[in-house]
Amino acid sequence: MNIILLGPPGSGKGTQAELLYQKYGLTHISPGELGRRGGDELAKKMLTYMRKGELAPSMLVMKLVQKNLGEHNLFDGFPRSLDQAEELDQNVVIDLVLELGLSDPEVIKRLSSRLECMKCKASYGPAHKPKKAGVCDLCGGELVKRKDDTPELIRKRLETYHDETEPLLEYYRPRNLVYTVNGNNTVKEVFKEIVRAVEARS
Ligand code: AMP
């Protein structure tokens, strides 16, 4: 099974991807996460674009994705443009596109106060506060602001989402692959709905 998580930054893709990974064991592919983790030359190159809030070149992202592809995949933050979607279609059969819908004001509100664990990458915000301020509930790691969660880069990333990524919904819709979930609901509610959509396709 191959699932795409599509939605604006801050819509909860990473959080839902982690829950889906725990339930179904799909290979989690997030170019953004691979870039932040650093490691090889490809990831380091990704980081130079991420720091500017720009999409990395598709050739680069594709190489990173191909290196990490499993038999069953969960794509989080990929594809982000039409050329990436077309390229992905050459490599795997997509079974489901889960759209996490969230309004622009809510995206800005969430990202402005988002904190992330330096160690395990768990995400925290107003609706999900850590028990102890600045400390991750899950692993005790330090909570920090992501470098691209600045007002200027948030605006830029949101604009890129509307211009380049959102049109992908129309790319997948004729194949009846798109299932939209209200990203405003709680993590638990969103996950319940996602599981319903996944089970209906299995
Ligand atoms: P994310 O962790 O998904 O929010 O991505 C963080 C940043 O990584 C984005 O703002 C882009 O700069 C870069 N990035 C992530 N995924 C892609 C992609 N599919 N194509 C191009 N750039 C990407």
Short mmCIF file of C-alpha atoms and ligand atoms in Angstrom, two decimals:
data_model
loop_
_atom_site.label_atom_id
_atom_site.label_comp_id
_atom_site.label_asym_id
_atom_site.label_seq_id
_atom_site.Cartn_x
_atom_site.Cartn_y
_atom_site.Cartn_z
CA MET A 1 0.00 0.00 0.00
CA ASN A 2 1.22 3.53 -0.80
CA ILE A 3 -0.32 6.49 0.98
CA ILE A 4 0.32 10.20 0.51
CA LEU A 5 -0.28 12.68 3.33
CA LEU A 6 -1.03 16.05 1.79
CA GLY A 7 -1.73 19.27 3.64
CA PRO A 8 -0.29 22.68 4.51
CA PRO A 9 2.65 22.96 6.89
CA GLY A 10 1.47 22.42 10.45
CA SER A 11 -1.62 20.40 9.49
CA GLY A 12 -0.37 17.41 11.47
CA LYS A 13 1.18 15.28 8.71
CA GLY A 14 4.20 14.30 10.79
CA THR A 15 2.11 13.43 13.84
CA GLN A 16 -0.34 11.32 11.84
CA ALA A 17 2.53 9.70 9.93
CA GLU A 18 4.04 8.52 13.21
CA LEU A 19 0.70 7.03 14.33
CA LEU A 20 0.20 5.36 10.93
CA TYR A 21 3.73 3.98 11.12
CA GLN A 22 3.00 2.49 14.55
CA LYS A 23 -0.23 0.88 13.32
CA TYR A 24 0.71 -0.32 9.85
CA GLY A 25 4.52 -0.26 9.79
CA LEU A 26 4.67 1.54 6.43
CA THR A 27 8.03 3.02 5.42
CA HIS A 28 7.79 6.68 6.43
CA ILE A 29 9.24 8.94 3.75
CA SER A 30 9.54 12.63 4.64
CA PRO A 31 12.12 14.57 2.59
CA GLY A 32 11.92 17.42 5.13
CA GLU A 33 12.74 15.06 8.00
CA LEU A 34 15.55 13.43 6.01
CA GLY A 35 16.98 16.91 5.39
CA ARG A 36 16.78 17.93 9.04
CA ARG A 37 18.46 14.70 10.10
CA GLY A 38 21.37 15.57 7.82
CA GLY A 39 23.68 12.65 7.24
CA ASP A 40 24.58 12.26 3.58
CA GLU A 41 25.35 14.88 0.92
CA LEU A 42 21.79 14.80 -0.51
CA ALA A 43 20.29 15.61 2.89
CA LYS A 44 22.80 18.41 3.45
CA LYS A 45 21.89 19.93 0.08
CA MET A 46 18.19 19.75 1.01
CA LEU A 47 18.90 21.74 4.13
CA THR A 48 20.21 24.72 2.14
CA TYR A 49 16.76 25.12 0.52
CA MET A 50 14.86 24.39 3.71
CA ARG A 51 16.63 27.23 5.48
CA LYS A 52 15.19 29.63 2.89
CA GLY A 53 11.69 28.12 3.09
CA GLU A 54 11.96 27.14 -0.59
CA LEU A 55 11.14 23.84 -2.22
CA ALA A 56 14.25 21.84 -2.95
CA PRO A 57 14.78 20.88 -6.62
CA SER A 58 12.71 17.86 -7.56
CA MET A 59 15.73 15.95 -8.91
CA LEU A 60 17.34 16.15 -5.51
CA VAL A 61 14.17 15.21 -3.61
CA MET A 62 13.50 12.29 -5.98
CA LYS A 63 16.98 10.88 -5.37
CA LEU A 64 16.42 11.09 -1.62
CA VAL A 65 13.00 9.42 -1.93
CA GLN A 66 14.23 6.66 -4.22
CA LYS A 67 17.05 5.83 -1.80
CA ASN A 68 14.51 5.30 0.97
CA LEU A 69 11.57 3.63 -0.85
CA GLY A 70 10.17 0.50 0.77
CA GLU A 71 7.55 -1.98 -0.41
CA HIS A 72 4.72 -0.12 1.35
CA ASN A 73 5.23 3.59 1.81
CA LEU A 74 3.78 6.55 3.60
CA PHE A 75 4.74 9.80 1.88
CA ASP A 76 4.71 12.79 4.21
CA GLY A 77 5.43 16.15 2.59
CA PHE A 78 6.00 14.45 -0.76
CA PRO A 79 5.08 15.00 -3.56
CA ARG A 80 4.90 18.77 -3.27
CA SER A 81 4.70 19.68 -6.94
CA LEU A 82 3.25 18.28 -10.16
CA ASP A 83 6.59 17.08 -11.53
CA GLN A 84 7.24 15.17 -8.30
CA ALA A 85 3.77 13.57 -8.47
CA GLU A 86 4.36 12.49 -12.09
CA GLU A 87 7.77 11.11 -11.21
CA LEU A 88 6.34 9.21 -8.24
CA ASP A 89 3.74 7.63 -10.52
CA GLN A 90 6.62 6.15 -12.53
CA ASN A 91 7.86 4.35 -9.42
CA VAL A 92 4.90 3.25 -7.31
CA VAL A 93 1.11 2.81 -7.47
CA ILE A 94 -0.64 5.27 -5.16
CA ASP A 95 -3.59 3.82 -3.24
CA LEU A 96 -4.74 6.78 -1.18
CA VAL A 97 -4.14 10.53 -0.85
CA LEU A 98 -5.11 11.83 2.58
CA GLU A 99 -5.65 15.56 2.64
CA LEU A 100 -5.35 17.22 6.05
CA GLY A 101 -7.33 20.42 5.64
CA LEU A 102 -6.45 23.46 7.73
CA SER A 103 -7.15 27.18 7.23
CA ASP A 104 -4.29 29.68 6.73
CA PRO A 105 -4.91 31.55 10.04
CA GLU A 106 -4.84 28.22 11.90
CA VAL A 107 -1.60 27.21 10.13
CA ILE A 108 0.04 30.49 11.14
CA LYS A 109 -1.21 30.15 14.72
CA ARG A 110 0.05 26.58 15.02
CA LEU A 111 3.45 27.08 13.45
CA SER A 112 4.15 30.28 15.38
CA SER A 113 3.98 28.37 18.64
CA ARG A 114 5.16 24.94 17.49
CA LEU A 115 8.00 23.29 19.39
CA GLU A 116 9.76 20.13 18.32
CA CYS A 117 11.82 17.60 20.26
CA MET A 118 15.47 17.73 19.23
CA LYS A 119 15.82 13.99 19.77
CA CYS A 120 12.65 12.17 18.67
CA LYS A 121 11.04 15.01 16.61
CA ALA A 122 7.71 14.82 18.49
CA SER A 123 5.72 18.01 17.94
CA TYR A 124 4.03 20.22 20.58
CA GLY A 125 1.70 23.21 20.41
CA PRO A 126 -1.14 24.98 22.24
CA ALA A 127 -3.44 21.97 21.84
CA HIS A 128 -0.74 19.51 22.89
CA LYS A 129 1.44 20.99 25.61
CA PRO A 130 4.28 19.00 27.20
CA LYS A 131 3.80 18.03 30.85
CA LYS A 132 7.01 19.87 31.74
CA ALA A 133 7.76 23.07 29.79
CA GLY A 134 10.59 22.64 27.28
CA VAL A 135 10.90 18.88 27.83
CA CYS A 136 9.59 16.10 25.56
CA ASP A 137 7.00 13.82 27.25
CA LEU A 138 8.15 10.87 25.18
CA CYS A 139 11.94 10.88 25.46
CA GLY A 140 12.93 13.75 27.78
CA GLY A 141 14.63 15.57 24.89
CA GLU A 142 14.87 19.36 24.68
CA LEU A 143 12.01 21.14 22.85
CA VAL A 144 13.09 23.77 20.33
CA LYS A 145 11.54 25.93 17.60
CA ARG A 146 12.11 24.66 14.05
CA LYS A 147 14.43 27.00 12.14
CA ASP A 148 11.86 27.47 9.36
CA ASP A 149 9.02 28.35 11.76
CA THR A 150 9.73 32.11 11.56
CA PRO A 151 6.90 34.50 10.48
CA GLU A 152 8.58 35.20 7.12
CA LEU A 153 9.25 31.56 6.26
CA ILE A 154 5.82 30.43 7.47
CA ARG A 155 4.22 32.90 5.03
CA LYS A 156 6.51 31.75 2.22
CA ARG A 157 5.88 28.04 2.84
CA LEU A 158 2.13 28.59 2.96
CA GLU A 159 2.24 30.47 -0.35
CA THR A 160 4.26 27.65 -1.92
CA TYR A 161 1.70 25.16 -0.60
CA HIS A 162 -1.18 26.98 -2.30
CA ASP A 163 0.72 27.56 -5.55
CA GLU A 164 2.49 24.25 -6.04
CA THR A 165 1.14 21.54 -3.75
CA GLU A 166 -2.59 22.15 -3.42
CA PRO A 167 -3.16 21.68 -7.20
CA LEU A 168 -2.06 18.07 -6.72
CA LEU A 169 -5.48 17.36 -5.24
CA GLU A 170 -6.92 17.91 -8.73
CA TYR A 171 -4.19 15.69 -10.19
CA TYR A 172 -5.27 12.76 -7.98
CA ARG A 173 -9.02 13.40 -7.83
CA PRO A 174 -9.93 11.85 -11.22
CA ARG A 175 -8.47 8.57 -9.93
CA ASN A 176 -10.74 8.82 -6.90
CA LEU A 177 -7.76 8.72 -4.54
CA VAL A 178 -8.40 11.82 -2.42
CA TYR A 179 -9.91 11.59 1.06
CA THR A 180 -10.17 14.84 3.00
CA VAL A 181 -9.93 14.99 6.79
CA ASN A 182 -10.58 18.06 8.93
CA GLY A 183 -7.16 18.87 10.39
CA ASN A 184 -8.79 21.08 13.03
CA ASN A 185 -10.01 18.05 14.94
CA THR A 186 -7.97 16.46 17.72
CA VAL A 187 -5.04 14.18 16.85
CA LYS A 188 -7.11 11.21 18.01
CA GLU A 189 -10.17 12.14 15.94
CA VAL A 190 -8.09 12.79 12.82
CA PHE A 191 -6.32 9.45 13.22
CA LYS A 192 -9.62 7.60 13.67
CA GLU A 193 -10.89 9.05 10.41
CA ILE A 194 -7.65 8.25 8.61
CA VAL A 195 -7.77 4.64 9.78
CA ARG A 196 -11.34 4.39 8.49
CA ALA A 197 -10.17 5.62 5.07
CA VAL A 198 -7.17 3.27 5.01
CA GLU A 199 -9.25 0.22 5.99
CA ALA A 200 -11.81 1.05 3.32
CA ARG A 201 -9.04 0.89 0.69
CA SER A 202 -7.31 -2.25 1.95
P1 AMP B 1 8.48 19.58 6.03
O1 AMP B 1 9.32 18.96 7.06
O2 AMP B 1 7.70 18.58 5.24
O3 AMP B 1 7.64 20.70 6.57
O4 AMP B 1 9.48 20.25 4.96
C1 AMP B 1 10.37 21.27 5.35
C2 AMP B 1 11.05 21.86 4.14
O5 AMP B 1 11.78 20.85 3.42
C3 AMP B 1 10.14 22.47 3.08
O6 AMP B 1 9.75 23.80 3.41
C4 AMP B 1 11.06 22.43 1.85
O7 AMP B 1 12.04 23.42 1.91
C5 AMP B 1 11.75 21.08 2.02
N1 AMP B 1 10.97 19.97 1.40
C6 AMP B 1 10.31 18.98 2.07
N2 AMP B 1 9.69 18.16 1.22
C7 AMP B 1 9.94 18.64 -0.03
C8 AMP B 1 9.56 18.24 -1.34
N3 AMP B 1 8.77 17.18 -1.56
N4 AMP B 1 10.02 18.97 -2.39
C9 AMP B 1 10.81 20.03 -2.21
N5 AMP B 1 11.20 20.48 -1.00
C10 AMP B 1 10.78 19.79 0.09
#
